[in-house]
XYZ file of C-alpha atoms in Angstrom:
458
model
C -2.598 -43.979 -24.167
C -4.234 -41.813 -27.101
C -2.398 -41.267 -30.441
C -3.010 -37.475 -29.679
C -2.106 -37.663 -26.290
C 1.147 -39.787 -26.880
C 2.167 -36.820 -29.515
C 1.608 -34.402 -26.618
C 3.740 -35.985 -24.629
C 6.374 -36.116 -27.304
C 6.190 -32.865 -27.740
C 6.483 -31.421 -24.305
C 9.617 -33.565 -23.561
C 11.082 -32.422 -26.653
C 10.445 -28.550 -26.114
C 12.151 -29.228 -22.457
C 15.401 -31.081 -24.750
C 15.566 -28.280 -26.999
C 15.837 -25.533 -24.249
C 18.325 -27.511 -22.641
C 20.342 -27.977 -26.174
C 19.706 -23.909 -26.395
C 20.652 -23.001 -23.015
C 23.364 -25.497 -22.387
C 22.677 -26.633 -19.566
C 22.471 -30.396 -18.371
C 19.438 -32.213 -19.339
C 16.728 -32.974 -16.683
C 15.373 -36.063 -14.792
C 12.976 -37.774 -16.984
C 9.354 -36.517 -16.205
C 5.956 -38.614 -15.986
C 3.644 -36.333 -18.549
C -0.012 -37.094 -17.810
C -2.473 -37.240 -20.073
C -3.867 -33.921 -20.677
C -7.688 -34.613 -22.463
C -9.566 -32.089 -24.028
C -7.398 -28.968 -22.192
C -5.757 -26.775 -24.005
C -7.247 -28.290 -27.255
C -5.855 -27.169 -31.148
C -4.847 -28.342 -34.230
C -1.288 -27.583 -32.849
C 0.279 -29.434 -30.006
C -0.562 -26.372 -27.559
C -0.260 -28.487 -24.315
C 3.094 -30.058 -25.568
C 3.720 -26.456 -25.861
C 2.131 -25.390 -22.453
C 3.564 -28.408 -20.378
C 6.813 -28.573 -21.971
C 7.330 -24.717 -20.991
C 6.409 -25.129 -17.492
C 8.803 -28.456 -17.097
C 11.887 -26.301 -18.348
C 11.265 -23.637 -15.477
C 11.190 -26.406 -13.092
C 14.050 -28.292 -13.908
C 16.100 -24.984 -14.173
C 14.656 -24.432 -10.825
C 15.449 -27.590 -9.734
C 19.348 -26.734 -11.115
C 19.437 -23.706 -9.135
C 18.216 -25.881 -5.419
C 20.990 -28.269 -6.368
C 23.802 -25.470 -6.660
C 22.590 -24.144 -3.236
C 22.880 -27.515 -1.875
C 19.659 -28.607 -1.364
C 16.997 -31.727 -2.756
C 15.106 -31.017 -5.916
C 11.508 -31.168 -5.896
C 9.105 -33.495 -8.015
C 6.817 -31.502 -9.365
C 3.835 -32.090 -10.886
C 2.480 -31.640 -14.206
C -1.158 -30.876 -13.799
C -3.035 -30.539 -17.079
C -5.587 -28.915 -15.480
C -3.901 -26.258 -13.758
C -1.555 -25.726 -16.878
C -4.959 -25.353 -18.846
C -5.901 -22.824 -16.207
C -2.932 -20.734 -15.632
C -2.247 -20.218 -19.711
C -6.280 -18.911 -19.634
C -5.839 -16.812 -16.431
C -7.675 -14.053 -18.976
C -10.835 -15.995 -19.440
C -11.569 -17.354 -15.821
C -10.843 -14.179 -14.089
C -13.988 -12.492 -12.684
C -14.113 -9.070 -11.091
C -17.568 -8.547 -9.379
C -18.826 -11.721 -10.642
C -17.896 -10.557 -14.329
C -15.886 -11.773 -16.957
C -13.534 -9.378 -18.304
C -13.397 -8.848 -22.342
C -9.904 -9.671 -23.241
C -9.270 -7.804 -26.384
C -10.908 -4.120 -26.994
C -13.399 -2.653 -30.067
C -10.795 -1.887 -32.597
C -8.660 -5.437 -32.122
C -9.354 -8.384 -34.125
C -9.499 -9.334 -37.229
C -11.057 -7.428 -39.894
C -11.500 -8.499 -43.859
C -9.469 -6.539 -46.552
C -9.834 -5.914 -50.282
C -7.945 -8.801 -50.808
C -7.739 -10.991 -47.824
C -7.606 -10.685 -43.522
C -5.790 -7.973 -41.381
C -5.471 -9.062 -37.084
C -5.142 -5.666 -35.652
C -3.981 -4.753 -32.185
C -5.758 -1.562 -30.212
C -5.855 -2.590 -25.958
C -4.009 0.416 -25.206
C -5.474 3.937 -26.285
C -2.562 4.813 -27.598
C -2.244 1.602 -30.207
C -6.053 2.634 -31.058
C -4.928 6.504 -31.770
C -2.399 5.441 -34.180
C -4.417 2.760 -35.894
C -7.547 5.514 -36.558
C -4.629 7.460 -37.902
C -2.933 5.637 -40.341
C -6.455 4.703 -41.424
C -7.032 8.444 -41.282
C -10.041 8.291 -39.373
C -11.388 10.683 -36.957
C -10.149 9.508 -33.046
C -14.023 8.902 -32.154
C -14.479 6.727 -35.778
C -16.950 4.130 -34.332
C -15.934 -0.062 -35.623
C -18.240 0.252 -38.395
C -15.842 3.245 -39.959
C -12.984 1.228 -39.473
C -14.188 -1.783 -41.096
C -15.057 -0.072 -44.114
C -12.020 1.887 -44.631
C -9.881 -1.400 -44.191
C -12.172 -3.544 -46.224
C -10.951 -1.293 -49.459
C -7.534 -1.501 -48.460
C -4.774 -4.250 -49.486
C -3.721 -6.561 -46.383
C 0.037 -5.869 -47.278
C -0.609 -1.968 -47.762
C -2.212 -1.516 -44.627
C 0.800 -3.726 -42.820
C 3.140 -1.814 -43.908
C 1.019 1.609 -43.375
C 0.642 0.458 -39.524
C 4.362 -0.386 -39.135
C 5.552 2.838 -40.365
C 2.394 4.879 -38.525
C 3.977 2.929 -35.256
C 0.259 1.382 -34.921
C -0.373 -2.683 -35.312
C -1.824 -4.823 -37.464
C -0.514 -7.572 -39.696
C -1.660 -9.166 -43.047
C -2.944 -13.207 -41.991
C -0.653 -15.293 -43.791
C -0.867 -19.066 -43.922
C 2.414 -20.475 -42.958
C 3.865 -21.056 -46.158
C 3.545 -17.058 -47.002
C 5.112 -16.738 -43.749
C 8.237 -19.255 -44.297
C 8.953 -16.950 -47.862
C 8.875 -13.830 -45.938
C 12.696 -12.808 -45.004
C 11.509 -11.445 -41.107
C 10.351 -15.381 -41.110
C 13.930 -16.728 -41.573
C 15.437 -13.987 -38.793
C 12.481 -14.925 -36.259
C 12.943 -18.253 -36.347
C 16.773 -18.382 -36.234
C 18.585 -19.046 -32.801
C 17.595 -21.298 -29.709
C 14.674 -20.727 -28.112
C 15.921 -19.266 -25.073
C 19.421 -17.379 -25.874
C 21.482 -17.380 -22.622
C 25.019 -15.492 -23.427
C 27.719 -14.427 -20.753
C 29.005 -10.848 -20.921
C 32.540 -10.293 -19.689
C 31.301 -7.947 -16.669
C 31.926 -10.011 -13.302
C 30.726 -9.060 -9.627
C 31.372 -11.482 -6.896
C 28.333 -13.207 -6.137
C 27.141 -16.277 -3.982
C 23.981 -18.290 -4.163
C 21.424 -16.314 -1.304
C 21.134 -18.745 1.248
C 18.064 -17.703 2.875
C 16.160 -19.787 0.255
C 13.417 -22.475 1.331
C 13.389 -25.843 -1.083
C 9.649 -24.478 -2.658
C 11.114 -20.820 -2.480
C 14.631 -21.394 -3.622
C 14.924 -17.596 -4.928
C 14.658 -15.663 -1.741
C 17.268 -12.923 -1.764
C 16.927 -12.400 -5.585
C 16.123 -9.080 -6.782
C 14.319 -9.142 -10.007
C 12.655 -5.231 -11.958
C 10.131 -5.638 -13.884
C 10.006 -3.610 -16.519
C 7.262 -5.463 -18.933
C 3.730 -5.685 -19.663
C 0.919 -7.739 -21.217
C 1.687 -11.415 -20.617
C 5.174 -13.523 -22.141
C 7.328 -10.723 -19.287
C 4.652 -10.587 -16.309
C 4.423 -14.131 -16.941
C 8.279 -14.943 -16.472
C 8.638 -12.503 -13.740
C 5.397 -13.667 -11.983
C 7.020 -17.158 -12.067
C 10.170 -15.900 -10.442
C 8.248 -14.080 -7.556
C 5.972 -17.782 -6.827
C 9.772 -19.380 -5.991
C 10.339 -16.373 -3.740
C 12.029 -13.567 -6.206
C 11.417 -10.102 -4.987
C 9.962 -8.396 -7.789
C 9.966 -4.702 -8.097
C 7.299 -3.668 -11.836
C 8.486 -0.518 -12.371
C 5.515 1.283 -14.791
C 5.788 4.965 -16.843
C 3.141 7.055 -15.280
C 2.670 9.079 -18.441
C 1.169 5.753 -19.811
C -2.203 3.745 -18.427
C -2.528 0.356 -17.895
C -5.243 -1.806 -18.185
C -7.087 -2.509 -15.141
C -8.016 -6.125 -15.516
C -4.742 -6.789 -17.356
C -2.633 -5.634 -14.368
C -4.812 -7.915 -11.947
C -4.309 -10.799 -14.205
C -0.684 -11.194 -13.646
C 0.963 -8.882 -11.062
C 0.694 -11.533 -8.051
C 3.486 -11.831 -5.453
C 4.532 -8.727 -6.992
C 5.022 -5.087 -5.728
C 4.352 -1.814 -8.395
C 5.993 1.420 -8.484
C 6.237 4.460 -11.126
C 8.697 6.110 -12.530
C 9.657 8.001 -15.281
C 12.718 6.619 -16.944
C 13.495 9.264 -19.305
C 14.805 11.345 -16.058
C 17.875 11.337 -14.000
C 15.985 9.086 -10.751
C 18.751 8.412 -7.809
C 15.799 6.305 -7.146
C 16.323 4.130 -10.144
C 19.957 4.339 -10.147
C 20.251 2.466 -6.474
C 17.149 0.400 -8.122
C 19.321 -0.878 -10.739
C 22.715 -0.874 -9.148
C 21.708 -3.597 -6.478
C 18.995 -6.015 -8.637
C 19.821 -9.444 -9.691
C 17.645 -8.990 -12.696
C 16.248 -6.497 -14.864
C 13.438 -7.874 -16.964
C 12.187 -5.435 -19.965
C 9.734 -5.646 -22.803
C 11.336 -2.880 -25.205
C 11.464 -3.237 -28.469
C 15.468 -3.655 -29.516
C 17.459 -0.269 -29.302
C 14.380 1.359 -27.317
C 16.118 0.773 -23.444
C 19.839 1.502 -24.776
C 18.759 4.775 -26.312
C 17.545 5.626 -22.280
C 20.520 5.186 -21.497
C 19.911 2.140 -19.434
C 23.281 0.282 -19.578
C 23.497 -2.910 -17.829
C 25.148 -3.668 -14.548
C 28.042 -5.641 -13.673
C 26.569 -9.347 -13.086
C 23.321 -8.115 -13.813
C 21.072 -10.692 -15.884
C 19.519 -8.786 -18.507
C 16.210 -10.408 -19.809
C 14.421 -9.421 -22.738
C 11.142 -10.183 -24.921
C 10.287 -9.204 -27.705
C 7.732 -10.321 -30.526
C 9.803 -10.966 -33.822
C 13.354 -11.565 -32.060
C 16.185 -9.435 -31.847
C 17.409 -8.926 -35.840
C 15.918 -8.892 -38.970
C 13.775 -6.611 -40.609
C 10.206 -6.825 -38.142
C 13.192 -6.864 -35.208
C 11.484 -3.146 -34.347
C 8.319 -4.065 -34.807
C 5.261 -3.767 -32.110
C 3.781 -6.675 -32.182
C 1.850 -9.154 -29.626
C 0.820 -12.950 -29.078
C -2.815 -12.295 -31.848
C -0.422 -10.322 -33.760
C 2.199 -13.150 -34.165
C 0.096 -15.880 -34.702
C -1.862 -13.912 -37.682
C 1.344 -13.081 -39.362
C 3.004 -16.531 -39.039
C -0.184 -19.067 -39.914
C -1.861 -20.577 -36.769
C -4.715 -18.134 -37.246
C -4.997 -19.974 -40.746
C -4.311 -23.479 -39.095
C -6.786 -22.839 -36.229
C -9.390 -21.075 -38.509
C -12.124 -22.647 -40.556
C -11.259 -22.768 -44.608
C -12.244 -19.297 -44.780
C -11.933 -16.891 -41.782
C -9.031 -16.899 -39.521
C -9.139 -18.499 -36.147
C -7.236 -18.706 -33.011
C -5.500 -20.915 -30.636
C -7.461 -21.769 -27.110
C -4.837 -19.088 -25.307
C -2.509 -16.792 -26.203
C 0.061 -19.717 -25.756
C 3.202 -18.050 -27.143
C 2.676 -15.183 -24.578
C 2.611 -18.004 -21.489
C 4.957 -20.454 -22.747
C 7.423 -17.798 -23.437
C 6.923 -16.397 -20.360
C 8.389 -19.707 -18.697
C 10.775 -20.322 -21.018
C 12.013 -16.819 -20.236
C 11.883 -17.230 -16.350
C 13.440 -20.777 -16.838
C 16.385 -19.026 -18.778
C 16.736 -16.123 -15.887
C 16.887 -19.224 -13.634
C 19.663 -20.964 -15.299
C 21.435 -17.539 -15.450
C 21.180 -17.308 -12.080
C 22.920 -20.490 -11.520
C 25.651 -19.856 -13.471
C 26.237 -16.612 -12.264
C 26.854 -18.547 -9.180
C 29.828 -19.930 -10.329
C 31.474 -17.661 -12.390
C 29.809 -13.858 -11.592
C 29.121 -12.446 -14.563
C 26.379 -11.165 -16.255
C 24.482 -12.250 -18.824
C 21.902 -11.616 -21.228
C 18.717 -13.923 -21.750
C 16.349 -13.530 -24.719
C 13.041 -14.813 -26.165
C 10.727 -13.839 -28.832
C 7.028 -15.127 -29.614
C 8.121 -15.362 -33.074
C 10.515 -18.083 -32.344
C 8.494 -20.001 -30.119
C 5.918 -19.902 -32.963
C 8.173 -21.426 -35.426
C 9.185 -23.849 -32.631
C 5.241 -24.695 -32.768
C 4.813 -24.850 -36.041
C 7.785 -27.285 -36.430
C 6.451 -29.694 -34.459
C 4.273 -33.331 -35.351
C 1.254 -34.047 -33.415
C -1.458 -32.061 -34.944
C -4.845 -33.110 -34.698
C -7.136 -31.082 -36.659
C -10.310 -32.839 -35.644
C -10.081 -32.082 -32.160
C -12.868 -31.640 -29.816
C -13.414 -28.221 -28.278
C -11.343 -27.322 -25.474
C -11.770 -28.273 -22.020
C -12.955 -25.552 -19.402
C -10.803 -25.792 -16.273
C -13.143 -26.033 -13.470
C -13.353 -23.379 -10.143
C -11.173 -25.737 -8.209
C -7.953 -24.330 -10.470
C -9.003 -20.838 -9.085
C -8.413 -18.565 -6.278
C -10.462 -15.880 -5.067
C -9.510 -12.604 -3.386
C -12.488 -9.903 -2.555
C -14.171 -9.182 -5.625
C -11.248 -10.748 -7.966
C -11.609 -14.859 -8.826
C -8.420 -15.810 -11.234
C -6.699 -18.790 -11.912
C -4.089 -20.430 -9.711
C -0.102 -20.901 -9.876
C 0.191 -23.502 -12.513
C 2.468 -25.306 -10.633
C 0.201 -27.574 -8.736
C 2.457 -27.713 -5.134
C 0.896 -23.990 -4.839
C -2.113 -23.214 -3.924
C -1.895 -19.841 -4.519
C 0.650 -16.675 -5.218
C 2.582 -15.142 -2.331
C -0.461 -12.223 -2.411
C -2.425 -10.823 -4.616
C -1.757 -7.808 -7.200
C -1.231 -4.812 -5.122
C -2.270 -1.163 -5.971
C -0.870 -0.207 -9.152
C 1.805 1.973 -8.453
C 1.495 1.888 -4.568
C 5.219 1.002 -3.760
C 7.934 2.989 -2.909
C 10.770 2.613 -5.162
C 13.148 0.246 -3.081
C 13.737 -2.959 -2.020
C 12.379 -4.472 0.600
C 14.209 -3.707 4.199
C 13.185 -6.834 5.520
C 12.274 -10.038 2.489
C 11.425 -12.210 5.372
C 8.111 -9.684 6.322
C 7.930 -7.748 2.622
C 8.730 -4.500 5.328
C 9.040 -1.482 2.694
């Protein structure tokens, strides 16, 4: 075995022992880590990352078939698929196209005095950016470059934050360990599981099947983007019903939504109104899943349930002074030095996938899982937490790197599924070929559970 490869495999078995130590929960069966080549490729240990992410959701899994009485499954770890599933963006096709994952205003741009990563998908992130630049809201790229490239990196950070638009100053990762938000992100396990005192009696559903252990569970989905679909996309693959519940005052992104809504079902509703709808929503999940910044769903009004497992993501962790900041997987790795890392000696790079969005995705649905479990036992509620920030420190604290790598490996069409017009990648756990179905019509679903799990009858 490879140097590299043996420091990958260190890695990934280490990430599973530290979510364990987080979590505490038992520690898993040992697992055969194969040797993952060229995929996934960076200076930093991204598959240890990648695989070691995807091995704690299985063994929680696995913890969750053994307190409903049943065999735990041997999965496998399949580099390949891994590879695929953490760059769903850049092997999904619609018509035969690629799609472009980031739009005209986001990426990095040079300041007076050093690199800005900015963030614009979303129309509304790209309206406040032209504003705090003050630009017109038609100012073409070349505008915006030239208004940022007189402006400091740490003025025009701050100026974003307090505009509510993003973009971060590119720090190499000892500016980023001096910064005070660095010492709050990076604080804590990486997944937080803590009980509340609320209690509802509860069993274990046992309508499960051993490769779709989570039948009965109700899971809303109230995130976007990746590290939240992700978890709650890994939930509904092991039989979760999964409700996203979207604002329709605010559009989503086409491709985006295709990308990572499988096995799920899509509704809209406003939650700034009284909803029966989304009181009887609430009242009878399992799991409520959100991507709000901290403060944003209590000031709705959104209090949790008895026994309800509250999961939440966020991108710089729940305290501290960037706790309310916007902020996403480009975003986090500018501010905390992997673009410098993965960058040539001069100009920012970036890792081969927005790891940190995936691999907290499955650490958060491995968390949720173990939740689950222990709600089993005890009934009561509790809340489960990630951040991208701390799984970025979690990266950055780790040996292995290899900063001569080769380029990354390409998964090949035979880690892909197609349906119609849309090719993406497949379940990265290798048992499945594919997701229960495909994304559905944004927003198609009636806002209720299913009558019937056993036919998806709505």
């Amino acid at each position: 075995m490879r140097a590299s490869t043996l420091g990958a495999v260190e890695v990934g078995a280490r990430l599973v022992r530290d979510y364990e130590g987080g979590a505490g929960v038992a520690e898993s069966a040992p697992v055969d880590w194969p040797d993952p080549g060229q995929y996934l490729a960076a200076t930093l240990p991204v598959w240890g990352l990648a695989a070691g992410s995807v091995q704690a959701f299985v063994a929680a899994a696995d913890r969750y078939r053994v307190a409903r009485g049943t065999a735990p499954i041997r999965h496998r770890l399949h580099p390949e698929r891994i590879a695929a599933s953490f760059s769903s963006d850049r092997l999904l096709r619609i018509d035969g196209a690629p799609v472009e994952g980031f739009a005209e205003l986001s990426g990095f741009f040079p300041t007076f005095d050093g690199w800005v990563r900015t963030h614009a998908n979303y129309p509304h992130h790209r309206a406040r950016l032209l504003a705090a630049l003050e630009l017109p809201a038609d100012a073409p790229r070349e505008s915006v470059e030239a208004q940022i490239a007189v402006i400091r990196a740490a003025d025009l950070e701050e100026l974003a934050a307090a505009r509510g638009a993003i973009a971060v100053r590119v720090r190499d990762e000892t500016q980023w360990r001096a910064e005070p938000q660095s010492r709050a992100a990076g604080a804590g396990p990486l997944v937080a599981v803590v009980a509340r005192g609320d209690r509802r009696s509860y069993t274990v559903p046992v309508s499960g099947t051993p490769y779709q252990p989570l039948q009965g569970i109700r899971v809303l989905d109230l995130t976007r983007v990746i590290a939240g679909p992700v978890a709650t996309r890994a939930l509904a693959l092991l039989g979760a019903e999964v409700l996203r519940v979207d604002p329709p005052q605010l559009p989503e992104i086409p491709w985006q939504y295709t990308d990572t809504c499988q096995g799920k079902y899509s509704t809209l509703l406003d939650l700034r109104l009284a909803d029966p709808a989304w009181e009887a929503l609430l009242d009878t999940a399992d799991v409520l899943v959100t991507g709000y910044r901290p403060g944003a769903l209590e000031r709705l009004g959104l209090a949790g349930r008895p026994g309800l497992i509250h999961a939440r993501v966020s991108a710089w962790g729940f305290t501290g002074l960037w706790a309310g900041r916007r902020g996403f997987d480009s975003i986090v790795q500018a501010a905390t030095g992997i673009a410098v890392i993965e960058g040539a000696s001069s100009v920012p790079g970036a890792l081969p996938a927005q790891a940190l969005d995936h691999a907290s995705g499955y650490l958060l649905a491995a968390g949720i899982v173990d939740a689950l479990t222990a709600r089993s036992a005890d009934g009561r509620g509790r809340d489960v937490r990630v951040s991208l920030a701390r799984t970025a420190t979690w990266l950055l604290s780790e040996r292995g790197r290899t900063p001569d790598h080769p380029a990354p490996a390409v998964p090949g069409p035979q880690t892909t599924v197609t349906h119609g017009r849309t090719v993406g990648a497949a379940p990265a756990l290798a048992e499945f070929p594919d997701y229960p179905f495909p994304a559905p019509g944004y927003g198609a679903a009636r806002p209720r559970w299913t009558e019937n799990p056993a036919t998806g009858h709505r």
